[in-house]
PDB file of C-alpha atoms in Angstrom:
ATOM      1  CA  MET A   1      13.260 -28.372  10.387  1.00 66.00           C
ATOM      2  CA  THR A   2       9.928 -28.831  12.112  1.00 64.00           C
ATOM      3  CA  ALA A   3       7.929 -31.981  11.498  1.00 55.00           C
ATOM      4  CA  PHE A   4       4.296 -31.566  12.403  1.00 52.00           C
ATOM      5  CA  ALA A   5       2.419 -34.849  12.224  1.00 46.00           C
ATOM      6  CA  GLU A   6      -1.113 -34.159  11.080  1.00 49.00           C
ATOM      7  CA  LYS A   7      -2.977 -36.851   9.191  1.00 44.00           C
ATOM      8  CA  ILE A   8      -5.232 -35.796   6.357  1.00 45.00           C
ATOM      9  CA  PRO A   9      -8.672 -36.701   7.739  1.00 43.00           C
ATOM     10  CA  PHE A  10     -10.191 -37.808   4.438  1.00 39.00           C
ATOM     11  CA  GLU A  11      -9.126 -38.351   0.849  1.00 43.00           C
ATOM     12  CA  ASN A  12      -9.920 -34.805  -0.271  1.00 44.00           C
ATOM     13  CA  SER A  13      -8.837 -32.767   2.704  1.00 57.00           C
ATOM     14  CA  ALA A  14     -10.307 -29.452   1.539  1.00 74.00           C
ATOM     15  CA  ASN A  15     -13.049 -27.922   3.646  1.00 89.00           C
ATOM     16  CA  GLN A  16     -16.311 -28.296   1.729  1.00 93.00           C
ATOM     17  CA  ASP A  17     -17.379 -24.723   2.502  1.00 94.00           C
ATOM     18  CA  TYR A  18     -14.126 -23.499   1.001  1.00 96.00           C
ATOM     19  CA  LEU A  19     -14.669 -25.589  -2.131  1.00 95.00           C
ATOM     20  CA  LYS A  20     -18.186 -24.219  -2.501  1.00 95.00           C
ATOM     21  CA  ASN A  21     -17.608 -20.556  -1.643  1.00 96.00           C
ATOM     22  CA  GLY A  22     -13.910 -19.804  -1.960  1.00 97.00           C
ATOM     23  CA  TYR A  23     -13.730 -18.969   1.744  1.00 97.00           C
ATOM     24  CA  CYS A  24     -14.558 -20.606   5.058  1.00 97.00           C
ATOM     25  CA  VAL A  25     -14.199 -20.174   8.808  1.00 97.00           C
ATOM     26  CA  ILE A  26     -12.390 -22.896  10.747  1.00 97.00           C
ATOM     27  CA  ASP A  27     -11.364 -23.600  14.315  1.00 96.00           C
ATOM     28  CA  MET A  28      -7.635 -23.387  14.936  1.00 97.00           C
ATOM     29  CA  PRO A  29      -5.596 -25.447  17.389  1.00 95.00           C
ATOM     30  CA  GLU A  30      -4.873 -23.793  20.702  1.00 91.00           C
ATOM     31  CA  ILE A  31      -1.344 -22.508  20.841  1.00 91.00           C
ATOM     32  CA  PRO A  32       1.034 -22.894  23.784  1.00 94.00           C
ATOM     33  CA  GLN A  33       0.862 -20.165  26.406  1.00 95.00           C
ATOM     34  CA  SER A  34       4.488 -19.303  25.677  1.00 95.00           C
ATOM     35  CA  LEU A  35       3.618 -18.489  22.059  1.00 96.00           C
ATOM     36  CA  LEU A  36       0.462 -16.634  23.038  1.00 96.00           C
ATOM     37  CA  GLY A  37       2.466 -14.688  25.584  1.00 96.00           C
ATOM     38  CA  SER A  38       4.984 -13.647  22.928  1.00 97.00           C
ATOM     39  CA  PHE A  39       2.388 -11.205  21.550  1.00 98.00           C
ATOM     40  CA  ALA A  40       3.182  -9.053  24.603  1.00 96.00           C
ATOM     41  CA  ASN A  41       6.833  -8.690  23.610  1.00 95.00           C
ATOM     42  CA  MET A  42       6.868  -7.606  19.972  1.00 97.00           C
ATOM     43  CA  PRO A  43       8.539  -4.638  18.280  1.00 97.00           C
ATOM     44  CA  ARG A  44       6.501  -1.771  16.935  1.00 95.00           C
ATOM     45  CA  ASP A  45       5.877  -1.632  13.187  1.00 89.00           C
ATOM     46  CA  MET A  46       8.199   1.260  12.326  1.00 88.00           C
ATOM     47  CA  HIS A  47       6.812   1.462   8.801  1.00 84.00           C
ATOM     48  CA  SER A  48       3.351   2.388  10.091  1.00 81.00           C
ATOM     49  CA  LEU A  49       3.903   5.033  12.757  1.00 83.00           C
ATOM     50  CA  GLY A  50       0.479   6.575  12.250  1.00 83.00           C
ATOM     51  CA  ARG A  51      -0.913   3.433  13.857  1.00 87.00           C
ATOM     52  CA  LEU A  52      -0.004   1.409  16.906  1.00 93.00           C
ATOM     53  CA  ARG A  53       0.837  -2.020  15.544  1.00 93.00           C
ATOM     54  CA  GLU A  54       3.378  -4.507  16.839  1.00 96.00           C
ATOM     55  CA  ILE A  55       4.557  -7.183  14.471  1.00 96.00           C
ATOM     56  CA  ARG A  56       6.852 -10.114  13.732  1.00 98.00           C
ATOM     57  CA  LEU A  57       7.232 -12.276  10.622  1.00 97.00           C
ATOM     58  CA  THR A  58       8.812 -15.607   9.754  1.00 98.00           C
ATOM     59  CA  GLN A  59       8.782 -17.077   6.245  1.00 98.00           C
ATOM     60  CA  TYR A  60       8.744 -20.841   5.730  1.00 98.00           C
ATOM     61  CA  ILE A  61       9.084 -23.580   3.176  1.00 98.00           C
ATOM     62  CA  GLY A  62       6.698 -26.482   3.675  1.00 98.00           C
ATOM     63  CA  TYR A  63       6.001 -29.875   2.166  1.00 98.00           C
ATOM     64  CA  TRP A  64       4.133 -33.109   2.859  1.00 97.00           C
ATOM     65  CA  GLU A  65       5.887 -36.458   3.076  1.00 95.00           C
ATOM     66  CA  GLU A  66       4.749 -39.850   4.377  1.00 92.00           C
ATOM     67  CA  GLY A  67       1.796 -38.539   6.326  1.00 92.00           C
ATOM     68  CA  GLU A  68       3.437 -35.467   7.868  1.00 93.00           C
ATOM     69  CA  TRP A  69       3.874 -31.774   7.150  1.00 96.00           C
ATOM     70  CA  PHE A  70       7.445 -30.523   7.348  1.00 97.00           C
ATOM     71  CA  PHE A  71       8.311 -26.839   7.721  1.00 98.00           C
ATOM     72  CA  ALA A  72      11.594 -24.948   7.887  1.00 98.00           C
ATOM     73  CA  PRO A  73      12.209 -21.217   8.340  1.00 98.00           C
ATOM     74  CA  LEU A  74      13.634 -19.539   5.260  1.00 98.00           C
ATOM     75  CA  PRO A  75      16.636 -17.198   5.531  1.00 97.00           C
ATOM     76  CA  LYS A  76      15.510 -13.820   6.802  1.00 96.00           C
ATOM     77  CA  ARG A  77      14.828 -11.207   4.110  1.00 94.00           C
ATOM     78  CA  LYS A  78      12.968  -7.916   3.959  1.00 90.00           C
ATOM     79  CA  TYR A  79       9.183  -8.347   3.676  1.00 86.00           C
ATOM     80  CA  VAL A  80       7.999  -7.081   0.291  1.00 82.00           C
ATOM     81  CA  GLN A  81       4.379  -6.908  -0.858  1.00 80.00           C
ATOM     82  CA  SER A  82       3.746  -6.124  -4.490  1.00 71.00           C
ATOM     83  CA  ALA A  83       2.665  -2.576  -5.321  1.00 67.00           C
ATOM     84  CA  ASP A  84       0.310  -4.168  -7.860  1.00 64.00           C
ATOM     85  CA  TYR A  85      -1.889  -5.243  -4.938  1.00 61.00           C
ATOM     86  CA  ILE A  86      -0.992  -3.050  -1.962  1.00 67.00           C
ATOM     87  CA  LYS A  87      -1.617   0.590  -2.880  1.00 57.00           C
ATOM     88  CA  LEU A  88      -0.735   2.057   0.513  1.00 61.00           C
ATOM     89  CA  ALA A  89       2.447   4.083  -0.024  1.00 55.00           C
ATOM     90  CA  GLU A  90       4.101   2.913   3.194  1.00 64.00           C
ATOM     91  CA  ALA A  91       3.585  -0.748   2.321  1.00 63.00           C
ATOM     92  CA  GLY A  92       3.231  -1.536  -1.382  1.00 63.00           C
ATOM     93  CA  GLY A  93       6.567  -2.212  -3.043  1.00 65.00           C
ATOM     94  CA  VAL A  94       8.503  -1.167   0.070  1.00 72.00           C
ATOM     95  CA  PRO A  95      11.118  -3.484   1.651  1.00 80.00           C
ATOM     96  CA  ARG A  96      10.126  -3.663   5.321  1.00 81.00           C
ATOM     97  CA  HIS A  97      12.111  -4.916   8.266  1.00 88.00           C
ATOM     98  CA  ARG A  98      10.500  -7.577  10.420  1.00 93.00           C
ATOM     99  CA  GLU A  99      11.915  -9.333  13.450  1.00 96.00           C
ATOM    100  CA  GLN A 100      11.239 -13.066  13.388  1.00 97.00           C
ATOM    101  CA  ILE A 101       8.644 -14.897  15.471  1.00 98.00           C
ATOM    102  CA  VAL A 102       9.807 -16.236  18.810  1.00 96.00           C
ATOM    103  CA  GLY A 103       8.342 -19.731  19.047  1.00 95.00           C
ATOM    104  CA  ASP A 104       6.852 -22.262  16.642  1.00 97.00           C
ATOM    105  CA  PRO A 105       3.578 -21.383  14.850  1.00 97.00           C
ATOM    106  CA  THR A 106       3.834 -24.217  12.322  1.00 97.00           C
ATOM    107  CA  PRO A 107       0.932 -26.242  13.814  1.00 97.00           C
ATOM    108  CA  LEU A 108      -1.257 -23.334  12.678  1.00 97.00           C
ATOM    109  CA  ILE A 109       0.084 -23.642   9.134  1.00 98.00           C
ATOM    110  CA  ALA A 110      -0.572 -27.384   9.118  1.00 97.00           C
ATOM    111  CA  ALA A 111      -4.135 -26.891  10.364  1.00 96.00           C
ATOM    112  CA  VAL A 112      -4.765 -24.452   7.524  1.00 97.00           C
ATOM    113  CA  LEU A 113      -3.181 -26.550   4.775  1.00 97.00           C
ATOM    114  CA  ASN A 114      -5.311 -29.499   5.842  1.00 95.00           C
ATOM    115  CA  GLN A 115      -8.420 -27.468   5.001  1.00 96.00           C
ATOM    116  CA  LEU A 116      -7.285 -26.137   1.607  1.00 96.00           C
ATOM    117  CA  PRO A 117      -7.479 -27.755  -1.859  1.00 95.00           C
ATOM    118  CA  VAL A 118      -3.715 -28.252  -2.153  1.00 95.00           C
ATOM    119  CA  GLU A 119      -1.776 -30.973  -3.915  1.00 94.00           C
ATOM    120  CA  LEU A 120       0.344 -32.896  -1.454  1.00 94.00           C
ATOM    121  CA  ASN A 121       3.164 -33.283  -3.985  1.00 95.00           C
ATOM    122  CA  ASP A 122       3.610 -29.493  -4.154  1.00 97.00           C
ATOM    123  CA  MET A 123       6.019 -27.483  -2.026  1.00 98.00           C
ATOM    124  CA  PHE A 124       4.795 -24.272  -0.407  1.00 98.00           C
ATOM    125  CA  GLN A 125       6.153 -20.914   0.663  1.00 98.00           C
ATOM    126  CA  ILE A 126       4.353 -19.479   3.655  1.00 98.00           C
ATOM    127  CA  ASN A 127       4.494 -16.085   5.370  1.00 97.00           C
ATOM    128  CA  VAL A 128       3.378 -16.053   9.001  1.00 98.00           C
ATOM    129  CA  ASN A 129       2.726 -12.544  10.318  1.00 97.00           C
ATOM    130  CA  GLN A 130       2.183 -12.147  14.062  1.00 98.00           C
ATOM    131  CA  ILE A 131       0.396  -8.841  14.713  1.00 97.00           C
ATOM    132  CA  ARG A 132      -1.001  -6.958  17.682  1.00 97.00           C
ATOM    133  CA  VAL A 133      -3.288  -4.022  16.834  1.00 97.00           C
ATOM    134  CA  ILE A 134      -3.724  -1.638  19.759  1.00 97.00           C
ATOM    135  CA  ALA A 135      -6.468   0.947  20.211  1.00 96.00           C
ATOM    136  CA  ASN A 136      -6.189   3.672  22.829  1.00 95.00           C
ATOM    137  CA  ALA A 137      -6.866   7.352  23.396  1.00 91.00           C
ATOM    138  CA  GLU A 138      -4.057   8.359  21.026  1.00 91.00           C
ATOM    139  CA  PHE A 139      -4.307   5.759  18.259  1.00 91.00           C
ATOM    140  CA  LYS A 140      -7.271   4.385  16.371  1.00 91.00           C
ATOM    141  CA  GLY A 141      -7.289   0.613  16.152  1.00 93.00           C
ATOM    142  CA  VAL A 142      -6.722   0.383  12.409  1.00 90.00           C
ATOM    143  CA  THR A 143      -6.721  -3.302  11.574  1.00 85.00           C
ATOM    144  CA  VAL A 144      -6.256  -3.010   7.796  1.00 83.00           C
ATOM    145  CA  PRO A 145      -4.519   0.237   6.783  1.00 81.00           C
ATOM    146  CA  GLU A 146      -4.526  -0.906   3.137  1.00 82.00           C
ATOM    147  CA  GLY A 147      -8.326  -0.841   2.981  1.00 84.00           C
ATOM    148  CA  PRO A 148     -10.142  -3.609   1.073  1.00 89.00           C
ATOM    149  CA  HIS A 149      -7.423  -5.442  -0.832  1.00 85.00           C
ATOM    150  CA  ARG A 150      -5.834  -8.601  -2.146  1.00 89.00           C
ATOM    151  CA  ASP A 151      -2.560  -9.687  -0.635  1.00 85.00           C
ATOM    152  CA  GLY A 152      -1.270 -11.046  -3.944  1.00 87.00           C
ATOM    153  CA  HIS A 153      -1.070 -14.679  -2.843  1.00 93.00           C
ATOM    154  CA  GLU A 154      -2.948 -17.869  -3.644  1.00 96.00           C
ATOM    155  CA  PHE A 155      -4.436 -18.211  -0.151  1.00 98.00           C
ATOM    156  CA  SER A 156      -4.813 -15.622   2.603  1.00 97.00           C
ATOM    157  CA  VAL A 157      -5.676 -16.565   6.173  1.00 98.00           C
ATOM    158  CA  ILE A 158      -6.579 -14.354   9.132  1.00 97.00           C
ATOM    159  CA  ALA A 159      -6.625 -16.091  12.502  1.00 98.00           C
ATOM    160  CA  VAL A 160      -7.514 -14.468  15.829  1.00 98.00           C
ATOM    161  CA  ALA A 161      -5.377 -15.436  18.794  1.00 98.00           C
ATOM    162  CA  ARG A 162      -6.875 -13.042  21.332  1.00 97.00           C
ATOM    163  CA  ARG A 163      -9.341 -10.168  21.677  1.00 97.00           C
ATOM    164  CA  GLN A 164      -8.718  -8.098  24.796  1.00 97.00           C
ATOM    165  CA  ASN A 165     -11.268  -5.417  25.722  1.00 97.00           C
ATOM    166  CA  VAL A 166     -12.201  -4.547  22.143  1.00 97.00           C
ATOM    167  CA  LYS A 167     -15.235  -4.226  19.950  1.00 96.00           C
ATOM    168  CA  GLY A 168     -15.212  -4.158  16.161  1.00 96.00           C
ATOM    169  CA  GLY A 169     -12.708  -5.975  14.001  1.00 96.00           C
ATOM    170  CA  GLU A 170     -15.316  -7.417  11.651  1.00 97.00           C
ATOM    171  CA  THR A 171     -13.727  -9.473   8.861  1.00 97.00           C
ATOM    172  CA  GLN A 172     -15.270  -9.034   5.417  1.00 98.00           C
ATOM    173  CA  VAL A 173     -14.983 -10.974   2.153  1.00 98.00           C
ATOM    174  CA  ILE A 174     -15.758  -8.706  -0.793  1.00 97.00           C
ATOM    175  CA  ASP A 175     -16.491  -9.181  -4.494  1.00 97.00           C
ATOM    176  CA  PRO A 176     -13.722  -7.243  -6.298  1.00 94.00           C
ATOM    177  CA  ASN A 177     -16.005  -6.259  -9.190  1.00 95.00           C
ATOM    178  CA  THR A 178     -19.178  -5.113  -7.421  1.00 97.00           C
ATOM    179  CA  ARG A 179     -17.614  -4.299  -4.022  1.00 96.00           C
ATOM    180  CA  GLU A 180     -20.488  -6.224  -2.451  1.00 97.00           C
ATOM    181  CA  ILE A 181     -19.718  -7.679   0.971  1.00 98.00           C
ATOM    182  CA  LEU A 182     -20.356 -11.396   0.462  1.00 98.00           C
ATOM    183  CA  PHE A 183     -19.543 -12.509   3.993  1.00 98.00           C
ATOM    184  CA  ARG A 184     -18.916 -10.771   7.290  1.00 97.00           C
ATOM    185  CA  THR A 185     -18.098 -12.050  10.743  1.00 98.00           C
ATOM    186  CA  ILE A 186     -16.258 -11.167  13.926  1.00 98.00           C
ATOM    187  CA  LEU A 187     -13.813 -14.007  14.406  1.00 98.00           C
ATOM    188  CA  ASP A 188     -13.610 -15.456  17.891  1.00 97.00           C
ATOM    189  CA  GLU A 189     -10.370 -16.405  19.565  1.00 97.00           C
ATOM    190  CA  ASN A 190      -8.877 -19.516  17.914  1.00 97.00           C
ATOM    191  CA  GLN A 191     -10.947 -19.023  14.772  1.00 97.00           C
ATOM    192  CA  ALA A 192      -9.596 -18.318  11.297  1.00 98.00           C
ATOM    193  CA  ILE A 193     -10.972 -17.400   7.908  1.00 98.00           C
ATOM    194  CA  LEU A 194      -9.421 -18.961   4.793  1.00 98.00           C
ATOM    195  CA  ILE A 195      -9.818 -16.887   1.621  1.00 97.00           C
ATOM    196  CA  ASP A 196      -9.117 -17.533  -2.060  1.00 97.00           C
ATOM    197  CA  ASP A 197      -6.951 -14.453  -2.488  1.00 95.00           C
ATOM    198  CA  GLU A 198      -6.986 -14.717  -6.270  1.00 94.00           C
ATOM    199  CA  ARG A 199     -10.790 -14.505  -6.306  1.00 96.00           C
ATOM    200  CA  PHE A 200     -11.766 -12.073  -3.518  1.00 97.00           C
ATOM    201  CA  ILE A 201     -10.618  -8.993  -1.696  1.00 94.00           C
ATOM    202  CA  HIS A 202     -10.888  -8.755   2.072  1.00 94.00           C
ATOM    203  CA  TYR A 203     -11.030  -6.180   4.839  1.00 95.00           C
ATOM    204  CA  ALA A 204     -11.464  -5.859   8.597  1.00 96.00           C
ATOM    205  CA  THR A 205     -13.055  -2.921  10.370  1.00 96.00           C
ATOM    206  CA  ASN A 206     -11.261  -0.917  13.048  1.00 95.00           C
ATOM    207  CA  ILE A 207     -11.282  -1.914  16.677  1.00 96.00           C
ATOM    208  CA  GLU A 208     -11.860   0.312  19.687  1.00 95.00           C
ATOM    209  CA  PRO A 209     -11.773  -0.283  23.429  1.00 96.00           C
ATOM    210  CA  GLU A 210     -14.968  -1.809  24.732  1.00 93.00           C
ATOM    211  CA  ASP A 211     -14.446  -0.441  28.223  1.00 92.00           C
ATOM    212  CA  GLY A 212     -11.820   2.015  29.426  1.00 89.00           C
ATOM    213  CA  GLU A 213      -8.912   3.353  27.397  1.00 90.00           C
ATOM    214  CA  VAL A 214      -6.953   0.438  25.906  1.00 96.00           C
ATOM    215  CA  GLY A 215      -7.793  -2.681  23.949  1.00 97.00           C
ATOM    216  CA  TYR A 216      -5.972  -4.910  21.483  1.00 97.00           C
ATOM    217  CA  ARG A 217      -6.509  -7.689  18.971  1.00 98.00           C
ATOM    218  CA  ASP A 218      -3.839 -10.348  18.391  1.00 98.00           C
ATOM    219  CA  ILE A 219      -3.892 -12.016  14.989  1.00 98.00           C
ATOM    220  CA  TRP A 220      -1.963 -14.307  12.702  1.00 98.00           C
ATOM    221  CA  VAL A 221      -1.952 -13.454   8.995  1.00 97.00           C
ATOM    222  CA  ILE A 222      -0.807 -16.481   7.004  1.00 98.00           C
ATOM    223  CA  GLU A 223      -0.069 -16.133   3.282  1.00 97.00           C
ATOM    224  CA  ILE A 224       0.414 -19.278   1.209  1.00 98.00           C
ATOM    225  CA  ASN A 225       1.743 -19.915  -2.300  1.00 97.00           C
ATOM    226  CA  ARG A 226       3.046 -22.914  -4.145  1.00 97.00           C
ATOM    227  CA  TRP A 227       6.840 -22.757  -4.240  1.00 97.00           C
ATOM    228  CA  HIS A 228       7.055 -21.938  -7.953  1.00 96.00           C
ATOM    229  CA  ASN A 229       4.756 -18.958  -7.294  1.00 95.00           C
ATOM    230  CA  ARG A 230       6.513 -17.886  -4.076  1.00 95.00           C
ATOM    231  CA  ALA A 231       6.463 -14.370  -2.666  1.00 92.00           C
ATOM    232  CA  TYR A 232      10.019 -14.639  -1.423  1.00 95.00           C
ATOM    233  CA  GLY A 233      13.499 -14.077  -2.790  1.00 93.00           C
ATOM    234  CA  PRO A 234      15.223 -11.764  -5.249  1.00 93.00           C
ATOM    235  CA  ALA A 235      12.951 -12.406  -8.250  1.00 91.00           C
ATOM    236  CA  HIS A 236       9.826 -11.621  -6.184  1.00 89.00           C
ATOM    237  CA  GLU A 237      11.492  -8.515  -4.794  1.00 86.00           C
ATOM    238  CA  ARG A 238      12.502  -7.201  -8.237  1.00 87.00           C
ATOM    239  CA  SER A 239       8.979  -7.620  -9.584  1.00 83.00           C
ATOM    240  CA  SER A 240       7.317  -6.107  -6.504  1.00 84.00           C
ATOM    241  CA  LEU A 241       9.384  -3.010  -5.784  1.00 81.00           C
ATOM    242  CA  VAL A 242       8.176   0.386  -6.995  1.00 58.00           C
TER     243      VAL A 242
END
């Protein structure tokens, strides 16, 4: 089990922009070079062969005790997103294989939880997706194959680890009723956007090489639920499969 000591900086830890808007952009802690380098050694997403994506996933349980966040990896299971939210046939309600992350991304989780309006006596289930989206002469750099969507979680987080020779990749927060884009930005390296996934849908535009033939964008997608509302385990899988 990982203990990540991160003191809550003030009594109500939630980012005030998040409380006001339901989304906010934050700076993320720099990650070790070993973890950053692991983006270069990931398996291809075999469930999305029309795109060139490389991906890993680890699922965690997390809780706060005596001034520290504690996280532990959950037993490996297939990754299942509910077909109620993900309409893409290759993804929604489909059990997908994911190799686990090599390294420890839990400081990123702690940095996010410290900015969200969470109760410290709750336990949390967290998905951490490590993704490289590659654009080249053969493949378009499709960042979000699902299109504008909800992930079906309480909080969704997109964090950029690296942008290498790319343009595009604009993150958008969208009103689900009017489809109006409420907020748009191109996240810099070590920036993240925190989104109330129960209130908004989100999207990111495609990337393409800025110069030459190849570019890529490395991201973390972090999905957070309270434990009783977890997106993990047999009950979640039964309710999510098509």
